[in-house]
Short mmCIF file of C-alpha atoms in Angstrom, two decimals:
data_model
loop_
_atom_site.label_atom_id
_atom_site.label_comp_id
_atom_site.label_asym_id
_atom_site.label_seq_id
_atom_site.Cartn_x
_atom_site.Cartn_y
_atom_site.Cartn_z
CA UNK W 1235 109.71 118.38 63.44
CA UNK W 1236 109.72 115.53 65.97
CA UNK W 1237 108.77 117.88 68.80
CA UNK W 1238 105.86 119.28 66.78
CA UNK W 1239 104.58 115.76 66.08
CA UNK W 1240 104.86 114.86 69.78
CA UNK W 1241 102.88 117.96 70.80
CA UNK W 1242 100.23 117.25 68.16
CA UNK W 1243 99.75 113.71 69.48
CA UNK W 1244 99.47 114.93 73.06
CA UNK W 1245 96.83 117.48 72.07
CA UNK W 1246 94.89 114.91 70.05
CA UNK W 1247 94.87 112.48 72.99
CA UNK W 1248 93.79 115.21 75.39
CA UNK W 1249 90.96 116.41 73.13
CA UNK W 1250 89.65 112.99 72.05
CA UNK W 1251 86.50 111.97 73.89
CA UNK W 1252 84.63 108.73 74.29
CA UNK W 1253 82.07 110.08 71.79
CA UNK W 1254 84.82 110.43 69.21
CA UNK W 1255 85.80 106.81 69.76
CA UNK W 1256 82.18 105.66 69.46
CA UNK W 1257 81.70 107.66 66.24
CA UNK W 1258 84.91 106.26 64.74
CA UNK W 1259 84.04 102.68 65.69
CA UNK W 1260 80.44 102.98 64.56
CA UNK W 1261 79.03 101.90 67.90
CA UNK W 1262 77.22 103.56 70.79
CA UNK W 1263 78.93 105.44 73.60
CA UNK W 1264 77.53 102.82 76.01
CA UNK W 1265 79.26 100.05 74.06
CA UNK W 1266 82.58 101.85 74.22
CA UNK W 1267 82.12 102.42 77.94
CA UNK W 1268 81.29 98.75 78.59
CA UNK W 1269 84.34 97.63 76.63
CA UNK W 1270 86.81 100.03 78.23
CA UNK W 1271 85.53 99.40 81.76
CA UNK W 1272 85.00 95.66 81.35
CA UNK W 1273 81.53 96.10 82.78
CA UNK W 1274 79.32 94.20 80.35
CA UNK W 1275 78.99 92.17 77.16
CA UNK W 1276 80.52 93.51 73.96
CA UNK W 1277 80.52 91.48 70.73
CA UNK W 1278 83.80 90.48 69.14
CA UNK W 1279 83.19 92.75 66.13
CA UNK W 1280 82.40 95.74 68.34
CA UNK W 1281 85.44 95.07 70.54
CA UNK W 1282 87.68 94.97 67.47
CA UNK W 1283 86.21 98.22 66.12
CA UNK W 1284 86.61 100.01 69.46
CA UNK W 1285 90.18 98.76 69.87
CA UNK W 1286 91.12 100.05 66.42
CA UNK W 1287 89.41 103.40 67.06
CA UNK W 1288 91.18 103.82 70.41
CA UNK W 1289 94.55 103.09 68.81
CA UNK W 1290 93.98 105.37 65.80
CA UNK W 1291 92.68 108.28 67.90
CA UNK W 1292 95.23 107.59 70.66
CA UNK W 1293 92.46 107.80 73.22
CA UNK W 1294 93.35 107.33 76.90
CA UNK W 1295 90.66 106.72 79.50
CA UNK W 1296 91.05 109.04 82.47
CA UNK W 1297 91.69 106.70 85.44
CA UNK W 1298 89.93 109.05 87.85
CA UNK W 1299 86.83 109.14 85.66
CA UNK W 1300 86.96 105.39 85.34
CA UNK W 1301 87.06 104.88 89.10
CA UNK W 1302 84.10 107.22 89.55
CA UNK W 1303 82.08 105.34 86.94
CA UNK W 1304 82.93 101.82 88.03
CA UNK W 1305 83.51 102.48 91.76
CA UNK W 1306 86.79 100.60 91.24
CA UNK W 1307 90.31 101.65 90.31
CA UNK W 1308 93.37 99.69 89.25
CA UNK W 1309 94.88 100.16 92.72
CA UNK W 1310 95.79 97.27 95.04
CA UNK W 1311 96.39 97.89 98.74
CA UNK W 1312 99.29 95.93 100.27
CA UNK W 1313 99.24 96.01 104.07
CA UNK W 1314 102.43 94.74 105.72
CA UNK W 1315 103.18 94.58 109.46
CA UNK W 1316 106.81 95.75 109.59
CA UNK W 1317 108.78 96.99 106.59
CA UNK W 1318 111.96 97.12 108.69
CA UNK W 1319 111.96 93.30 108.59
CA UNK W 1320 113.69 92.39 105.28
CA UNK W 1321 111.23 89.54 104.71
CA UNK W 1322 108.37 91.94 103.95
CA UNK W 1323 110.08 94.22 101.39
CA UNK W 1324 110.97 91.05 99.47
CA UNK W 1325 107.29 90.09 99.51
CA UNK W 1326 106.35 93.60 98.40
CA UNK W 1327 108.67 93.44 95.42
CA UNK W 1328 106.97 90.28 94.12
CA UNK W 1329 103.51 91.79 94.60
CA UNK W 1330 104.49 94.96 92.78
CA UNK W 1331 106.17 93.13 89.88
CA UNK W 1332 103.19 90.88 89.19
CA UNK W 1333 100.56 93.58 89.76
CA UNK W 1334 102.29 95.88 87.29
CA UNK W 1335 102.33 93.17 84.63
CA UNK W 1336 98.51 93.02 84.90
CA UNK W 1337 98.09 96.80 84.79
CA UNK W 1338 97.60 97.36 88.54
CA UNK W 1339 99.43 99.74 90.85
CA UNK W 1340 100.32 98.82 94.44
CA UNK W 1341 99.89 101.12 97.42
CA UNK W 1342 102.15 99.99 100.28
CA UNK W 1343 100.90 100.43 103.85
CA UNK W 1344 102.99 99.66 106.94
CA UNK W 1345 100.76 98.76 109.91
CA UNK W 1346 103.47 98.32 112.58
CA UNK W 1347 101.38 95.37 113.85
CA UNK W 1348 98.81 97.94 115.01
CA UNK W 1349 95.14 96.91 114.51
CA UNK W 1350 94.02 100.56 114.50
CA UNK W 1351 96.44 101.41 111.69
CA UNK W 1352 95.27 98.36 109.71
CA UNK W 1353 91.64 99.41 110.05
CA UNK W 1354 92.44 103.00 109.12
CA UNK W 1355 94.24 101.88 105.96
CA UNK W 1356 91.29 99.70 104.98
CA UNK W 1357 88.73 102.46 105.47
CA UNK W 1358 90.86 105.15 103.80
CA UNK W 1359 91.67 103.10 100.71
CA UNK W 1360 88.06 101.98 100.30
CA UNK W 1361 87.20 105.65 99.76
CA UNK W 1362 89.77 105.70 96.93
CA UNK W 1363 87.86 102.90 95.18
CA UNK W 1364 90.66 100.42 95.85
CA UNK W 1365 90.22 97.25 93.80
CA UNK W 1366 91.32 94.84 96.52
CA UNK W 1367 93.79 94.09 99.32
CA UNK W 1368 96.71 91.80 100.01
CA UNK W 1369 97.20 91.66 103.77
CA UNK W 1370 99.77 90.28 106.17
CA UNK W 1371 97.99 90.74 109.47
CA UNK W 1372 98.24 89.62 113.07
CA UNK W 1373 94.47 90.06 113.41
CA UNK W 1374 92.54 86.79 113.43
CA UNK W 1375 88.99 87.16 112.12
CA UNK W 1376 89.07 90.95 112.48
CA UNK W 1377 85.66 92.56 111.74
CA UNK W 1378 87.14 95.19 109.42
CA UNK W 1379 88.22 92.36 107.09
CA UNK W 1380 85.16 90.17 107.48
CA UNK W 1381 82.87 93.11 106.69
CA UNK W 1382 84.84 94.46 103.74
CA UNK W 1383 82.98 93.74 100.52
CA UNK W 1384 86.18 93.81 98.49
CA UNK W 1385 88.48 91.01 97.34
CA UNK W 1386 91.14 90.21 99.96
CA UNK W 1387 93.98 87.70 99.98
CA UNK W 1388 95.92 86.89 103.15
CA UNK W 1389 99.67 86.56 102.71
CA UNK W 1390 101.87 84.57 105.12
CA UNK W 1391 99.25 84.73 107.89
CA UNK W 1392 95.68 83.42 107.84
CA UNK W 1393 92.90 85.89 108.68
CA UNK W 1394 89.77 83.74 108.49
CA UNK W 1395 88.47 80.75 106.54
CA UNK W 1396 86.60 82.91 104.02
CA UNK W 1397 89.72 84.73 102.84
CA UNK W 1398 92.21 82.88 100.58
CA UNK W 1399 95.67 82.54 102.12
CA UNK W 1400 99.13 82.00 100.65
CA UNK W 1401 101.64 80.64 103.14
CA UNK W 1402 104.72 78.46 103.48
CA UNK W 1403 104.77 75.00 105.03
CA UNK W 1404 105.94 76.36 108.37
CA UNK W 1405 105.66 73.17 110.39
CA UNK W 1406 107.69 71.13 107.92
CA UNK W 1407 110.24 73.93 107.74
CA UNK W 1408 110.71 73.95 111.50
CA UNK W 1409 111.26 70.21 111.49
CA UNK W 1410 113.93 70.64 108.80
CA UNK W 1411 115.68 73.35 110.81
CA UNK W 1412 115.58 71.40 114.06
CA UNK W 1413 116.80 68.19 112.45
CA UNK W 1414 119.68 70.08 110.83
CA UNK W 1415 120.98 70.94 114.31
CA UNK W 1416 120.34 67.44 115.67
CA UNK W 1417 122.13 65.79 112.76
CA UNK W 1418 125.16 68.01 113.45
CA UNK W 1419 125.47 66.84 117.03
CA UNK W 1420 123.70 69.56 119.03
CA UNK W 1421 122.77 68.34 122.52
CA UNK W 1422 121.40 71.52 124.12
CA UNK W 1423 119.18 73.56 121.78
CA UNK W 1424 117.65 76.99 122.34
CA UNK W 1425 114.49 77.58 120.31
CA UNK W 1426 113.52 81.19 119.66
CA UNK W 1427 109.81 80.90 119.01
CA UNK W 1428 107.97 83.83 117.48
CA UNK W 1429 105.02 85.75 118.95
CA UNK W 1430 102.25 83.43 120.11
CA UNK W 1431 99.60 85.52 118.37
CA UNK W 1432 100.96 84.61 114.93
CA UNK W 1433 99.92 81.39 113.21
CA UNK W 1434 103.23 80.93 111.34
CA UNK W 1435 105.12 81.16 114.63
CA UNK W 1436 102.79 78.62 116.20
CA UNK W 1437 103.22 76.22 113.28
CA UNK W 1438 107.01 76.53 113.56
CA UNK W 1439 106.74 75.82 117.29
CA UNK W 1440 104.70 72.69 116.51
CA UNK W 1441 107.33 71.55 114.03
CA UNK W 1442 110.15 72.10 116.51
CA UNK W 1443 108.33 70.18 119.23
CA UNK W 1444 107.59 67.26 116.91
CA UNK W 1445 111.23 66.99 115.85
CA UNK W 1446 112.77 67.51 119.30
CA UNK W 1447 110.24 65.17 120.93
CA UNK W 1448 111.80 62.21 119.11
CA UNK W 1449 115.11 62.76 120.88
CA UNK W 1450 116.50 62.97 124.42
CA UNK W 1451 118.52 66.17 123.93
CA UNK W 1452 118.11 69.13 126.25
CA UNK W 1453 116.20 72.13 124.94
CA UNK W 1454 114.84 75.45 126.06
CA UNK W 1455 112.12 77.62 124.48
CA UNK W 1456 111.87 81.40 124.77
CA UNK W 1457 109.35 83.69 123.09
CA UNK W 1458 111.15 86.17 120.90
CA UNK W 1459 109.86 88.98 118.64
CA UNK W 1460 110.94 89.05 115.00
CA UNK W 1461 113.30 91.94 115.77
CA UNK W 1462 117.08 92.08 115.69
CA UNK W 1463 117.92 94.08 118.82
CA UNK W 1464 115.44 92.29 121.08
CA UNK W 1465 116.64 88.90 119.81
CA UNK W 1466 120.25 89.82 120.49
CA UNK W 1467 119.48 90.79 124.09
CA UNK W 1468 117.41 87.67 124.74
CA UNK W 1469 120.07 85.34 123.35
CA UNK W 1470 122.87 87.09 125.25
CA UNK W 1471 121.02 86.45 128.50
CA UNK W 1472 120.23 82.83 127.61
CA UNK W 1473 123.86 82.07 126.71
CA UNK W 1474 125.05 83.64 129.94
CA UNK W 1475 122.51 81.62 131.94
CA UNK W 1476 123.37 78.37 130.16
CA UNK W 1477 126.85 78.24 128.57
CA UNK W 1478 126.16 74.63 127.52
CA UNK W 1479 123.77 75.74 124.74
CA UNK W 1480 125.34 74.47 121.50
CA UNK W 1481 122.52 75.05 119.01
CA UNK W 1482 119.98 77.80 118.29
CA UNK W 1483 116.98 77.48 116.03
CA UNK W 1484 115.30 80.84 115.42
CA UNK W 1485 111.79 81.31 114.00
CA UNK W 1486 113.02 84.10 111.73
CA UNK W 1487 116.27 85.11 110.04
CA UNK W 1488 116.14 88.47 111.79
CA UNK W 1489 116.10 86.72 115.17
CA UNK W 1490 118.89 84.41 114.00
CA UNK W 1491 120.99 87.44 113.01
CA UNK W 1492 120.48 88.84 116.51
CA UNK W 1493 121.55 85.49 117.95
CA UNK W 1494 124.70 85.53 115.84
CA UNK W 1495 125.57 89.01 117.08
CA UNK W 1496 125.07 87.89 120.69
CA UNK W 1497 127.36 84.91 120.13
CA UNK W 1498 130.09 87.12 118.69
CA UNK W 1499 129.85 89.58 121.59
CA UNK W 1500 130.19 86.75 124.10
CA UNK W 1501 133.14 85.21 122.29
CA UNK W 1502 131.29 82.07 121.22
CA UNK W 1503 132.71 80.46 118.09
CA UNK W 1504 130.14 79.87 115.36
CA UNK W 1505 129.83 77.13 114.18
CA UNK W 1506 132.52 75.24 116.15
CA UNK W 1507 130.86 75.44 119.56
CA UNK W 1508 127.52 77.06 118.71
CA UNK W 1509 125.44 76.39 115.59
CA UNK W 1510 122.57 78.61 114.40
CA UNK W 1511 119.71 78.04 111.95
CA UNK W 1512 117.17 80.70 110.99
CA UNK W 1513 113.86 80.68 109.13
CA UNK W 1514 112.89 82.78 106.07
CA UNK W 1515 115.67 82.65 103.51
CA UNK W 1516 115.96 86.41 103.05
CA UNK W 1517 118.91 87.85 101.13
CA UNK W 1518 120.42 89.31 104.31
CA UNK W 1519 121.34 85.83 105.57
CA UNK W 1520 123.88 85.34 102.82
CA UNK W 1521 125.50 88.70 103.62
CA UNK W 1522 126.26 87.81 107.25
CA UNK W 1523 129.63 86.45 108.30
CA UNK W 1524 129.50 83.55 108.64
CA UNK W 1525 126.60 83.08 106.23
CA UNK W 1526 123.35 82.08 107.92
CA UNK W 1527 121.99 78.57 107.57
CA UNK W 1528 118.24 78.87 107.19
CA UNK W 1529 114.94 77.29 106.27
CA UNK W 1530 114.22 79.20 103.07
CA UNK W 1531 110.74 80.22 102.03
CA UNK W 1532 110.13 81.00 98.36
CA UNK W 1533 109.29 84.59 99.24
CA UNK W 1534 108.91 85.81 95.66
CA UNK W 1535 106.61 82.92 94.73
CA UNK W 1536 104.41 83.62 97.75
CA UNK W 1537 103.94 87.26 96.76
CA UNK W 1538 103.39 86.40 93.10
CA UNK W 1539 100.72 83.78 93.79
CA UNK W 1540 98.90 86.06 96.25
CA UNK W 1541 98.78 88.81 93.63
CA UNK W 1542 97.49 86.54 90.86
CA UNK W 1543 94.81 85.15 93.16
CA UNK W 1544 93.69 88.64 94.15
CA UNK W 1545 93.52 89.85 90.54
CA UNK W 1546 91.41 86.82 89.63
CA UNK W 1547 89.02 87.74 92.43
CA UNK W 1548 88.97 91.38 91.36
CA UNK W 1549 88.15 90.39 87.78
CA UNK W 1550 85.54 87.82 88.86
CA UNK W 1551 87.52 84.89 87.50
CA UNK W 1552 87.41 81.46 89.19
CA UNK W 1553 89.99 80.80 91.90
CA UNK W 1554 90.96 77.13 92.09
CA UNK W 1555 91.91 77.00 95.78
CA UNK W 1556 91.49 78.93 99.00
CA UNK W 1557 94.73 77.74 100.63
CA UNK W 1558 98.10 77.79 98.91
CA UNK W 1559 100.98 76.19 100.82
CA UNK W 1560 104.43 76.80 99.35
CA UNK W 1561 107.22 74.26 100.01
CA UNK W 1562 110.36 75.30 101.92
CA UNK W 1563 113.94 74.06 101.72
CA UNK W 1564 116.98 73.90 103.98
CA UNK W 1565 119.90 76.12 102.95
CA UNK W 1566 123.15 75.36 104.77
CA UNK W 1567 125.85 78.01 105.14
CA UNK W 1568 128.55 78.92 107.64
CA UNK W 1569 126.59 78.93 110.90
CA UNK W 1570 126.30 75.13 110.86
CA UNK W 1571 128.99 72.45 110.63
CA UNK W 1572 129.22 69.63 108.13
CA UNK W 1573 127.54 66.38 109.15
CA UNK W 1574 130.03 64.21 111.04
#
């Protein structure tokens, strides 16, 4: 009996048309279309009648038909630069969670920091009537973003002044990380700065320089990609060249993990004779041994805010700000000593 009822409902939903809904609600087909697509004014009485008719007839609007009619779907494109970096999957989870709660579906695109791949994703998804984009890009003022007549929100990295951006307070975070090493007695600090083409890396560099400039400790700066293996090799070489290094501040947790591996391979005791602080606050840091001290970004909050801002733009609702800066905090674990 239950199976027969289920089949009957499926058939009814499949056979019900927008004309049936209009007839049941006592309104025109155009009114039903405007209400379902959110594309024009519908009175409160008409909206109530259409809603009741849709529920009673169990009508479901074909999403493909809707996208063809409105030239917009409920799809959001999320373009990330490197999904092998644990920071970005954590961002993606927040975006997906919030988007789903608003009835949107996320399409994840991994650009590998390649401008051509970014542009290809943009052009391909536009043909699918994508509703908007959330982008973490290394492209500053790229034409394929400036010329896209779709809502875009930049996440973690600024694109241009016309596109809203959600980011952490990277400069303040770098000052926190540097001061954590200084307060724990480090006298020779290695700073692993991120790629110079990335604004967050540059802000973290500025924060490090401001903090270290107030002291007379020795320091060294090397440019380091946000990649584990490369970071390990770079730090191994630096520790061999200068055995007096007693502190490392890395611009990402992935780089800090590479530094920790290099220290272990060279027989350096962490944190007794070498202390390490990372930047990001990803879950991986807590899984390392010893646990990684880090400047923690509120990764989930960043992704959630970016998604809400984008959906407001998609739905033509007012957006209060164009720049959202999320506070950071210092999380101390086993790679740093207690303050003496």
